[in-house]
Coordinates of C-alpha atoms in Angstrom, one line a residue:
Chain A
M1 CA 0.2 0.3 0.2
E2 CA 1.0 3.7 -1.0
P3 CA 1.6 5.6 2.0
R4 CA -1.2 8.6 1.8
M5 CA 0.3 12.1 0.4
P6 CA -1.6 15.0 -0.8
K7 CA -2.9 14.4 -4.5
C8 CA -0.9 18.2 -5.3
Y9 CA 2.5 16.9 -4.5
K10 CA 4.6 16.7 -7.8
K11 CA 5.5 13.0 -7.8
E12 CA 8.7 13.6 -9.4
S13 CA 10.7 15.7 -7.1
K14 CA 9.8 12.9 -4.7
P15 CA 11.6 12.2 -2.4
S16 CA 12.3 15.7 -1.4
S17 CA 15.8 17.2 -1.2
F18 CA 15.1 18.6 2.8
C19 CA 17.7 16.6 5.5
P20 CA 16.2 13.2 6.9
G21 CA 14.5 14.6 10.2
C22 CA 13.0 18.2 8.5
G23 CA 10.3 19.8 10.0
H24 CA 9.7 21.3 6.2
S25 CA 8.5 17.3 4.7
L26 CA 5.7 17.9 7.5
T27 CA 4.2 21.1 7.3
L28 CA 4.5 20.9 3.2
K29 CA 2.5 17.5 3.5
N30 CA -0.1 19.2 6.1
L31 CA -0.1 22.4 3.4
G32 CA -0.8 19.8 0.8
F33 CA -3.7 18.3 2.1
V34 CA -5.0 21.9 3.3
M35 CA -4.6 22.8 -0.6
D36 CA -6.8 20.0 -1.3
E37 CA -9.2 19.9 1.2
M38 CA -9.9 23.5 -0.1
K39 CA -10.0 22.3 -3.7
I40 CA -7.2 25.4 -4.2
A41 CA -4.3 23.9 -6.1
D42 CA -4.7 25.3 -9.3
S43 CA -5.5 28.6 -7.6
T44 CA -2.7 29.2 -5.6
V45 CA 0.8 30.9 -6.1
F46 CA 3.2 29.1 -3.7
A47 CA 6.0 31.5 -3.3
T48 CA 9.5 30.4 -1.4
D49 CA 11.8 32.5 0.2
I50 CA 15.9 31.8 0.6
G51 CA 17.3 29.1 2.8
C52 CA 16.0 25.6 3.5
S53 CA 12.3 26.6 2.5
L54 CA 14.0 27.2 -1.3
L55 CA 14.1 23.7 -1.6
A56 CA 10.6 23.7 -1.8
W57 CA 10.7 24.7 -6.1
D58 CA 9.3 22.0 -7.0
F59 CA 7.5 20.6 -3.8
F60 CA 4.0 20.8 -5.7
D61 CA 1.8 20.6 -8.6
V62 CA 1.0 24.1 -7.4
D63 CA 2.2 27.9 -9.3
T64 CA 5.7 28.8 -7.9
V65 CA 8.3 31.2 -7.6
Q66 CA 11.5 31.8 -6.2
A67 CA 12.5 35.4 -4.3
H68 CA 15.7 36.3 -2.3
H69 CA 16.2 36.4 1.5
G70 CA 13.0 37.7 3.3
R71 CA 11.7 39.5 0.0
V72 CA 9.4 37.0 0.2
T73 CA 6.8 38.5 1.6
A74 CA 6.7 41.8 -0.9
M75 CA 7.0 39.9 -3.6
A76 CA 3.6 38.3 -2.6
A77 CA 2.2 41.9 -2.0
G78 CA 2.8 42.2 -5.5
L79 CA 1.2 39.2 -6.5
K80 CA -1.9 39.3 -4.6
R81 CA -2.0 42.8 -6.3
A82 CA -2.2 40.8 -9.7
L83 CA -3.8 38.1 -8.9
P84 CA -6.6 39.5 -6.3
K85 CA -8.6 36.1 -7.3
S86 CA -5.9 33.8 -6.5
V87 CA -4.0 32.2 -2.8
V88 CA -0.7 33.5 -2.2
L89 CA 1.3 32.1 0.2
A90 CA 4.5 33.1 1.1
Y91 CA 6.6 30.4 2.7
M92 CA 9.9 31.4 4.9
G93 CA 12.1 30.5 8.1
D94 CA 12.4 32.4 11.1
G95 CA 15.9 34.3 9.3
G96 CA 14.8 35.3 6.5
G97 CA 11.1 36.9 8.3
Y98 CA 12.5 37.8 11.5
A99 CA 15.6 39.2 10.5
I100 CA 16.0 40.0 6.8
G101 CA 12.8 41.0 6.0
L102 CA 11.1 41.7 8.8
H103 CA 10.1 45.4 7.5
H104 CA 8.5 43.6 5.3
L105 CA 6.6 41.3 7.3
I106 CA 5.6 44.6 8.9
G107 CA 4.7 46.7 5.4
A108 CA 2.5 44.0 4.5
A109 CA 0.6 43.3 8.6
R110 CA 0.3 46.6 8.9
R111 CA -1.3 47.0 4.8
N112 CA -3.5 44.1 5.8
D113 CA -2.4 42.5 2.5
P114 CA -4.9 39.6 1.7
I115 CA -2.0 37.2 1.8
T116 CA -1.0 34.1 4.2
V117 CA 2.3 33.9 5.5
I118 CA 3.7 30.3 6.4
L119 CA 7.2 30.7 8.9
V120 CA 9.2 28.0 9.6
N121 CA 10.5 28.4 13.0
N122 CA 13.1 25.7 13.9
T123 CA 15.5 28.7 16.2
L124 CA 18.7 29.1 13.4
Y125 CA 19.6 29.6 10.3
A126 CA 19.5 25.7 8.9
M127 CA 20.7 25.8 5.3
T128 CA 24.1 27.9 6.5
G129 CA 24.4 25.6 9.1
G130 CA 23.2 26.4 12.4
Q131 CA 23.8 30.4 13.3
M132 CA 21.5 32.2 15.6
A133 CA 18.9 33.9 14.4
P134 CA 16.5 36.3 16.2
T135 CA 14.4 33.0 17.7
T136 CA 17.3 32.3 19.2
F137 CA 16.5 31.3 23.0
K138 CA 18.7 32.2 25.6
G139 CA 21.3 29.8 25.9
E140 CA 20.8 28.0 23.1
N141 CA 23.8 26.9 21.5
T142 CA 24.7 27.8 18.2
S143 CA 27.6 28.5 15.7
S144 CA 27.3 31.9 15.6
S145 CA 26.9 33.1 19.1
P146 CA 28.6 35.3 20.8
E147 CA 31.2 34.1 22.9
G148 CA 31.1 31.0 20.4
A149 CA 29.3 29.2 22.3
F150 CA 25.3 30.6 23.8
A151 CA 22.8 33.3 22.8
D152 CA 22.1 35.3 25.5
E153 CA 19.5 37.8 23.8
E154 CA 15.4 36.9 24.5
P155 CA 13.8 34.9 21.0
L156 CA 11.5 37.4 18.7
L157 CA 8.2 36.3 19.6
G158 CA 6.7 36.6 15.9
P159 CA 3.0 36.7 15.8
E160 CA 2.6 38.4 18.6
F161 CA 5.6 41.2 17.8
L162 CA 3.4 41.9 14.1
R163 CA -0.4 41.5 16.3
P164 CA -0.4 45.0 17.2
V165 CA 0.0 46.9 13.8
C166 CA -2.3 43.9 12.3
H167 CA -6.0 44.5 11.0
K168 CA -8.2 43.5 13.7
E169 CA -9.6 40.4 11.4
A170 CA -6.1 39.5 10.4
F171 CA -5.1 36.1 11.9
L172 CA -1.7 34.8 13.7
A173 CA -0.9 31.8 14.9
R174 CA 1.8 29.6 16.2
T175 CA 1.8 25.9 16.2
S176 CA 3.9 22.7 15.9
V177 CA 4.5 20.3 13.0
D178 CA 4.0 17.2 15.9
N179 CA 0.8 18.8 15.8
P180 CA -0.7 17.6 12.3
F181 CA -4.1 18.3 13.4
E182 CA -4.0 21.9 14.6
L183 CA -0.8 22.9 11.5
K184 CA -3.7 21.7 9.0
K185 CA -6.5 23.6 10.9
Y186 CA -4.1 26.9 11.3
L187 CA -3.5 26.6 7.8
K188 CA -6.8 26.6 6.6
E189 CA -8.2 28.8 8.7
A190 CA -5.0 31.7 7.2
I191 CA -6.4 31.3 4.2
E192 CA -10.0 31.7 4.3
T193 CA -8.6 34.7 5.9
Q194 CA -6.9 35.2 3.4
K195 CA -9.7 34.6 1.2
K196 CA -11.9 37.2 2.9
G197 CA -9.6 40.2 2.3
N198 CA -7.1 40.1 5.5
F199 CA -3.6 39.4 6.3
S200 CA -2.8 36.1 8.0
F201 CA 0.3 34.7 9.6
V202 CA 1.0 30.8 11.0
E203 CA 4.5 30.3 12.9
V204 CA 5.4 26.7 12.8
L205 CA 8.1 25.3 15.5
S206 CA 9.9 22.8 13.8
Y207 CA 12.1 20.6 13.9
C208 CA 15.9 20.9 12.8
P209 CA 18.0 17.8 14.3
V210 CA 20.6 18.4 11.8
N211 CA 21.9 21.6 12.8
W212 CA 20.3 21.4 16.8
K213 CA 22.8 18.1 16.8
T214 CA 20.0 16.0 18.3
D215 CA 18.7 12.4 18.0
A216 CA 15.0 11.1 18.0
R217 CA 14.5 11.7 21.6
G218 CA 16.5 14.7 21.5
T219 CA 14.9 16.2 19.2
M220 CA 11.3 16.0 20.9
D221 CA 12.8 17.1 24.2
F222 CA 13.8 20.6 22.6
M223 CA 10.3 20.6 20.8
D224 CA 8.9 20.9 24.1
H225 CA 11.1 22.6 25.4
L226 CA 10.2 25.4 22.9
K227 CA 6.7 25.0 22.9
E228 CA 7.4 26.5 26.9
I229 CA 8.7 29.7 25.6
Y230 CA 6.8 29.8 22.2
K231 CA 3.1 29.7 22.9
I232 CA 1.0 27.7 21.1
G233 CA -2.4 29.0 19.8
V234 CA -4.3 32.0 17.8
I235 CA -2.7 35.7 18.9
E236 CA -4.8 37.9 20.3
Chain B
M1 CA -1.3 73.0 -25.8
F2 CA -2.5 72.0 -29.5
S3 CA -3.8 69.3 -31.3
H4 CA -0.8 67.4 -34.0
A5 CA -0.9 65.3 -36.7
E6 CA 0.6 62.5 -35.0
G7 CA 0.0 63.1 -31.3
K8 CA -0.3 66.5 -29.0
I9 CA 2.8 68.8 -28.0
E10 CA 2.5 69.7 -24.6
L11 CA 5.1 70.8 -22.0
L12 CA 6.3 68.8 -19.8
T13 CA 9.1 67.4 -16.8
G14 CA 10.9 64.8 -17.5
N15 CA 9.7 63.4 -14.4
E16 CA 5.9 63.9 -15.9
I17 CA 7.1 62.7 -19.3
V18 CA 7.9 58.9 -17.8
V19 CA 4.3 58.9 -16.4
R20 CA 2.6 59.5 -19.5
A21 CA 5.1 57.3 -21.1
A22 CA 4.5 54.5 -19.0
L23 CA 0.6 55.2 -19.7
A24 CA 1.2 55.6 -23.5
A25 CA 2.8 52.0 -23.3
G26 CA -0.2 50.1 -20.9
A27 CA 1.6 50.3 -17.8
N28 CA -1.2 49.2 -14.8
A29 CA 1.2 48.3 -12.1
F30 CA 3.9 50.6 -10.0
F31 CA 5.5 49.9 -6.5
G32 CA 7.9 53.0 -6.1
Y33 CA 9.9 54.4 -2.8
P34 CA 10.5 58.2 -2.8
I35 CA 14.3 59.8 -3.6
T36 CA 15.3 62.7 -5.7
P37 CA 15.9 63.5 -8.7
T38 CA 12.6 60.7 -9.3
T39 CA 10.1 61.4 -6.8
E40 CA 7.0 63.2 -8.8
I41 CA 7.1 60.4 -11.2
L42 CA 5.7 58.1 -7.8
Q43 CA 3.5 60.8 -6.7
G44 CA 2.6 61.4 -10.6
W45 CA 1.8 57.3 -10.9
A46 CA -0.6 57.6 -7.4
Q47 CA -2.2 60.6 -8.6
E48 CA -3.4 58.7 -11.8
A49 CA -4.2 55.9 -10.1
K50 CA -6.3 57.8 -7.9
D51 CA -8.7 58.6 -10.4
N52 CA -8.3 55.1 -12.3
K53 CA -8.8 51.7 -10.0
G54 CA -7.5 49.5 -12.8
L55 CA -4.1 51.2 -11.7
I56 CA -2.5 49.2 -9.3
Y57 CA -0.3 51.7 -7.0
L58 CA 2.3 50.9 -4.3
Q59 CA 4.4 52.7 -2.0
T60 CA 6.6 50.0 -0.3
E61 CA 8.7 50.0 2.7
D62 CA 11.9 50.1 0.4
E63 CA 13.4 49.5 -2.8
P64 CA 13.6 45.8 -2.4
A65 CA 10.4 45.8 -1.5
A66 CA 9.5 47.9 -4.9
G67 CA 11.9 45.5 -6.7
F68 CA 9.8 42.0 -5.8
G69 CA 6.3 43.8 -5.8
L70 CA 7.1 44.8 -9.5
L71 CA 8.8 40.9 -10.0
G72 CA 5.3 39.6 -8.2
A73 CA 3.4 42.2 -10.1
A74 CA 4.8 40.9 -13.3
L75 CA 4.3 37.6 -12.4
G76 CA 0.5 38.2 -12.3
G77 CA 0.6 39.3 -15.9
K78 CA 0.5 43.1 -14.8
K79 CA 3.2 45.7 -16.8
A80 CA 4.7 46.9 -14.0
W81 CA 6.8 49.6 -13.7
T82 CA 9.0 51.6 -10.8
T83 CA 11.5 54.3 -10.5
T84 CA 15.2 54.5 -8.6
A85 CA 18.4 56.9 -8.7
G86 CA 21.8 56.2 -6.6
A87 CA 21.1 54.2 -3.8
G88 CA 18.3 53.0 -4.3
H89 CA 18.9 52.0 -7.7
L90 CA 21.6 50.0 -6.1
L91 CA 18.9 48.3 -3.8
M92 CA 16.6 47.3 -6.1
Q93 CA 19.5 45.0 -8.1
D94 CA 18.3 43.0 -5.5
A95 CA 15.1 42.0 -7.7
V96 CA 16.5 42.8 -10.9
V97 CA 18.7 39.7 -10.8
V98 CA 15.8 37.8 -9.5
A99 CA 14.0 39.0 -12.7
E100 CA 17.5 37.9 -14.7
A101 CA 16.8 34.6 -13.5
M102 CA 13.3 33.7 -13.7
R103 CA 13.1 35.5 -17.1
I104 CA 10.2 38.7 -15.3
P105 CA 9.5 41.4 -17.6
F106 CA 10.9 44.4 -14.8
V107 CA 11.3 48.1 -16.4
A108 CA 12.4 50.6 -14.3
Y109 CA 13.8 54.6 -15.2
I110 CA 16.7 55.5 -13.2
G111 CA 17.3 59.6 -12.4
Q112 CA 21.0 59.5 -12.3
R113 CA 22.0 61.5 -9.4
G114 CA 26.0 61.8 -7.9
G115 CA 28.0 59.2 -5.6
P116 CA 29.2 57.8 -4.2
S117 CA 27.0 56.7 -1.5
T118 CA 24.2 59.6 -1.2
G119 CA 26.1 62.3 -3.6
T120 CA 24.5 64.9 -4.6
V121 CA 20.5 64.5 -5.4
I122 CA 21.3 66.7 -8.9
Y123 CA 22.9 65.0 -11.5
S124 CA 25.4 61.9 -12.6
Q125 CA 26.1 59.2 -15.9
Q126 CA 28.0 57.5 -12.4
E127 CA 25.4 55.0 -12.7
L128 CA 26.0 53.2 -16.1
S129 CA 27.7 50.4 -15.0
I130 CA 25.7 49.5 -12.0
A131 CA 22.9 49.6 -14.8
R132 CA 24.3 47.2 -16.8
D133 CA 26.5 45.2 -15.0
G134 CA 24.9 45.5 -11.4
G135 CA 24.1 41.8 -10.2
N136 CA 25.5 38.4 -9.8
G137 CA 25.2 37.4 -13.0
E138 CA 25.6 37.8 -16.2
G139 CA 24.2 41.1 -16.3
F140 CA 21.0 39.9 -18.9
R141 CA 19.4 43.1 -19.1
M142 CA 18.8 46.3 -21.5
V143 CA 19.9 49.3 -20.6
L144 CA 18.4 52.4 -23.0
G145 CA 20.1 55.9 -22.7
P146 CA 17.4 59.1 -23.7
S147 CA 19.8 62.3 -24.8
N148 CA 16.4 64.4 -24.6
L149 CA 12.7 64.8 -23.6
Q150 CA 11.4 63.1 -26.6
E151 CA 13.7 60.7 -26.8
L152 CA 12.8 59.5 -23.3
Y153 CA 8.8 59.5 -24.1
E154 CA 9.8 56.9 -27.1
L155 CA 12.5 55.3 -24.7
M156 CA 10.0 54.5 -22.3
I157 CA 7.6 53.6 -24.0
K158 CA 9.7 51.1 -26.0
S159 CA 11.5 49.7 -22.7
F160 CA 7.9 48.1 -21.8
D161 CA 8.2 46.9 -25.8
I162 CA 11.6 44.9 -24.6
A163 CA 10.6 43.8 -21.2
W164 CA 7.7 41.9 -22.4
R165 CA 8.9 40.5 -26.1
Y166 CA 11.6 38.5 -24.6
R167 CA 10.9 38.7 -20.8
L168 CA 13.7 40.7 -19.4
P169 CA 15.1 43.3 -17.5
V170 CA 15.5 46.8 -19.3
F171 CA 16.3 50.6 -17.2
V172 CA 15.6 53.5 -18.9
L173 CA 18.5 55.5 -17.8
G174 CA 17.8 59.3 -17.1
D175 CA 19.1 61.3 -15.0
G176 CA 18.5 64.3 -12.6
Y177 CA 18.8 66.9 -15.5
L178 CA 16.5 64.9 -18.0
S179 CA 14.5 64.5 -15.0
K180 CA 13.6 68.3 -13.8
M181 CA 13.9 70.1 -16.8
T182 CA 10.7 71.3 -19.0
G183 CA 10.4 70.9 -22.1
E184 CA 7.8 70.1 -25.2
V185 CA 7.2 66.8 -26.2
E186 CA 5.2 65.4 -28.2
L187 CA 3.0 62.5 -26.7
K188 CA 1.2 59.8 -29.3
K189 CA -2.5 58.8 -29.5
S190 CA -1.5 55.4 -28.9
A191 CA 1.7 53.0 -29.0
T192 CA 1.6 49.3 -29.3
T193 CA 3.7 47.3 -27.0
C194 CA 4.0 43.7 -26.6
P195 CA 1.6 42.5 -24.3
A196 CA 1.6 41.3 -20.5
K197 CA 0.0 37.5 -20.3
P198 CA 0.2 36.3 -16.3
I199 CA 3.1 34.1 -16.4
V200 CA 1.8 31.8 -13.4
Q201 CA -2.0 31.0 -12.9
N202 CA -1.8 31.4 -16.8
G203 CA -4.8 28.9 -17.1
K204 CA -2.6 26.5 -19.1
K205 CA 0.1 24.7 -17.1
V206 CA 1.7 24.7 -13.6
V207 CA 4.7 26.6 -13.5
N208 CA 8.0 26.0 -11.1
L209 CA 9.8 29.3 -11.4
R210 CA 13.5 29.0 -9.8
N211 CA 16.7 31.2 -9.0
C212 CA 18.9 28.7 -7.3
Y213 CA 20.6 25.6 -8.7
S214 CA 22.5 22.8 -6.8
L215 CA 25.1 21.9 -9.0
E216 CA 27.9 23.9 -11.5
D217 CA 27.0 22.3 -14.8
E218 CA 23.4 22.8 -14.1
I219 CA 23.2 26.4 -13.8
A220 CA 26.4 26.6 -16.4
T221 CA 24.3 24.8 -19.3
V222 CA 21.4 27.5 -18.1
I223 CA 23.7 30.5 -18.1
K224 CA 24.6 29.5 -21.6
E225 CA 21.2 28.7 -23.4
E226 CA 20.6 32.3 -21.9
L227 CA 24.4 33.6 -23.2
K228 CA 22.8 32.4 -26.3
D229 CA 19.5 34.3 -26.5
F230 CA 20.8 37.2 -25.6
G231 CA 23.2 37.4 -27.7
K232 CA 20.1 37.3 -31.0
I233 CA 17.9 39.8 -28.6
A234 CA 21.2 42.6 -28.5
K235 CA 20.8 42.3 -32.4
E236 CA 17.4 43.2 -32.6
I237 CA 17.2 45.6 -30.1
E238 CA 20.9 47.5 -30.9
M239 CA 20.4 51.2 -31.2
S240 CA 23.1 54.3 -31.8
E241 CA 22.9 58.1 -33.7
A242 CA 26.1 58.7 -35.8
L243 CA 25.9 61.9 -37.3
N244 CA 28.2 63.4 -39.2
C245 CA 30.2 60.5 -38.7
S246 CA 31.3 58.9 -43.0
D247 CA 34.3 61.3 -43.3
A248 CA 34.5 62.9 -39.6
E249 CA 38.5 62.7 -38.9
V250 CA 37.3 63.2 -35.4
V251 CA 34.9 61.5 -33.9
V252 CA 33.0 62.6 -30.6
F253 CA 32.4 60.0 -28.5
A254 CA 29.2 61.2 -25.8
W255 CA 26.0 59.6 -24.3
G256 CA 22.4 60.7 -22.9
T257 CA 22.0 64.6 -21.5
V258 CA 25.6 64.7 -22.3
G259 CA 24.9 63.5 -26.0
S260 CA 22.7 66.1 -26.8
A261 CA 25.5 68.8 -25.7
A262 CA 27.8 66.6 -28.2
R263 CA 25.6 66.7 -30.9
E264 CA 25.0 70.4 -30.7
A265 CA 29.1 71.3 -30.6
V266 CA 29.6 68.7 -34.4
R267 CA 26.4 70.8 -35.7
K268 CA 27.9 74.0 -34.9
L269 CA 31.3 72.7 -36.2
R270 CA 30.2 71.2 -39.3
K271 CA 28.2 74.6 -40.3
E272 CA 31.9 76.1 -40.3
G273 CA 33.0 73.0 -42.6
K274 CA 34.7 71.1 -39.8
K275 CA 35.0 67.3 -40.2
V276 CA 33.4 66.1 -37.2
G277 CA 31.2 63.4 -36.2
L278 CA 29.2 62.4 -33.0
F279 CA 28.7 58.7 -32.0
R280 CA 25.7 58.1 -29.4
P281 CA 25.0 54.9 -28.2
I282 CA 21.1 54.6 -27.4
T283 CA 21.4 51.6 -25.9
L284 CA 23.9 51.8 -23.5
K285 CA 23.5 47.6 -23.4
P286 CA 23.7 46.3 -26.2
F287 CA 26.8 48.5 -26.9
G288 CA 27.1 48.6 -30.8
A289 CA 30.7 47.9 -30.9
T290 CA 30.5 47.1 -35.1
R291 CA 28.8 50.3 -35.9
A292 CA 31.2 52.5 -33.1
K293 CA 33.9 50.9 -35.3
Q294 CA 32.0 52.0 -38.4
A295 CA 31.8 55.2 -36.8
V296 CA 35.8 56.4 -36.8
R297 CA 36.4 54.7 -40.3
K298 CA 37.8 57.6 -41.5
A299 CA 38.8 59.5 -38.2
H300 CA 42.1 59.9 -37.1
S301 CA 41.1 61.0 -33.1
I302 CA 37.9 60.3 -31.1
L303 CA 36.8 61.7 -27.5
I304 CA 34.7 60.3 -24.8
A305 CA 32.4 63.1 -23.1
E306 CA 30.9 62.0 -20.0
S307 CA 29.6 63.2 -16.5
A308 CA 31.4 60.3 -14.8
F309 CA 35.5 58.7 -14.8
G310 CA 35.6 56.3 -17.6
K311 CA 32.4 54.0 -17.1
F312 CA 31.6 54.5 -20.8
G313 CA 35.2 55.5 -21.5
R314 CA 35.8 51.8 -21.4
L315 CA 33.3 50.5 -23.0
V316 CA 33.8 53.3 -26.0
T317 CA 37.6 51.9 -26.0
E318 CA 37.1 48.4 -25.3
S319 CA 34.9 48.3 -28.2
L320 CA 37.3 50.4 -30.3
F321 CA 40.2 48.1 -29.7
G322 CA 42.8 47.2 -32.5
L323 CA 41.8 49.8 -34.7
E324 CA 45.9 50.9 -34.4
G325 CA 46.5 54.8 -35.0
L326 CA 43.4 55.9 -33.5
K327 CA 43.8 58.9 -31.0
V328 CA 41.9 59.1 -27.7
E329 CA 41.0 61.8 -25.7
R330 CA 38.9 62.5 -22.7
L331 CA 36.4 64.6 -21.4
Y332 CA 35.4 63.1 -17.8
K333 CA 33.8 65.4 -15.7
P334 CA 32.9 62.9 -12.6
A335 CA 29.2 64.1 -11.1
E336 CA 28.8 67.4 -13.8
G337 CA 27.9 68.8 -16.5
I338 CA 29.3 69.3 -19.4
L339 CA 28.1 72.2 -21.3
S340 CA 28.6 71.6 -25.4
E341 CA 31.0 74.9 -25.5
E342 CA 33.2 72.5 -23.9
I343 CA 32.7 69.4 -26.2
E344 CA 33.3 72.3 -29.0
D345 CA 36.2 73.9 -27.7
R346 CA 38.1 70.0 -27.0
L347 CA 37.3 69.4 -30.6
R348 CA 38.5 72.6 -32.3
G349 CA 42.2 71.9 -30.1
M350 CA 42.0 68.2 -31.7
L351 CA 41.2 69.4 -35.2
D352 CA 44.4 72.3 -35.1
G353 CA 46.6 69.5 -33.5
A354 CA 46.1 67.2 -36.2

């Protein structure tokens, strides 16, 4: 029996280029199921950023484009203005979204651009080898932290940070890859919000065992710790 | 204002002309960030968009956002464009290389201002190199250099045609003088340019576009194909003005606003029977090297005049490489205007000195 996969998967590109144990594959798989369920694969433009998210350029049988680091939000703003009837998804990591592209996120949020931003947060720059990101938590060991070992700054809480500049009908939430039911629920709600003409944003806490240097058990423990720092749920 | 057989003649500033030309070319989306000397273009489009809901307008948070917004709209089938200058031009290159990689039509009017850094807000010709080759790739873009207001209007319209016909970024490289000067321009009743079609959501097949490759030979193959294609396109769009070159003993090389000053100097000296000519590339990329060589067939000397320190000069000397015995003189005035009298004086000296 073949494993159950989303219909909008691009079969030729599987197995995907993501590392074993990476949370991107899980996030994208559930996004695929949501696109299937909502029957929007044909009317969606999926735009990816730089970093590990770029490996999704041919993940789906869905129109897909790429931007530079952090710029995918700005590209999505242009796509949506040109294609108001299409669903526009901007897919990025925490480095792209919260460091180099934070002002684009603020711009889109303030304008209430009807787009859906999906930001995968694994607390570091994974593609370049585990450097500190704005999401790196206090005491987390990264390859570029001050003193060479541990970050000593408080992490940026993205959706909470964006909430005050968002429209009241905007949807902001945080979920995690180890809860596919909630992940799908929030992605669906975010896309519904976009369809109603408002900005939507889902942060997904995600695994990076390669850069976390964790085994399976360690990865689960790391995620449990992340959930203590990053509040799961809809950000009101 | 009065009617004219071809269109109508109006008294407008360069920046107003740029907006009129974009509208005449069917542009329907603008993303921009204010910067002197091109801000009136953004304001002008904002006014147009206020009365015409079919026009997309967004003042973005910075130049990269303008560039990437433009890319998104172009992917969605809108004739999208922007304008910037100086340090903003530098930031705009971020999006332009994506346009090169994914073959997305991209139109930008640049009002060159003095550099380095924020320099002056007034005028220069120092942005030629970054317009031509400002990216981290091979520079798959076209650069057009208008010398006066009428040409600014015509080349702005043409830039949309080239961008959509060949799916390329196109720069119209003006300057602060051209942007801010007022003059008569003949506006067209209508202009036919290549229509825009959606690249994504095209109703035919799913599109997966990428700008990132894993292997050297993978990207090398793509670049080789692009180079071949670019060479073909270059032949089709190359433009230049060769004035009185067939018997000229001294030929002045100039482009843009300085090209106008040089034209005036050449005309004046010709009236006195002096054998001088002008070679002015209208497309700075592609640069018409063959035509440049033809222009100096009878010449013993050339004068290169530009408001930069050799950015244009290097292009000229490279294109004329191999011509023996040709004397080269330079009138380089970085970020400073050049009067026709200065060019005339230099040309007189070169004729006398021969």
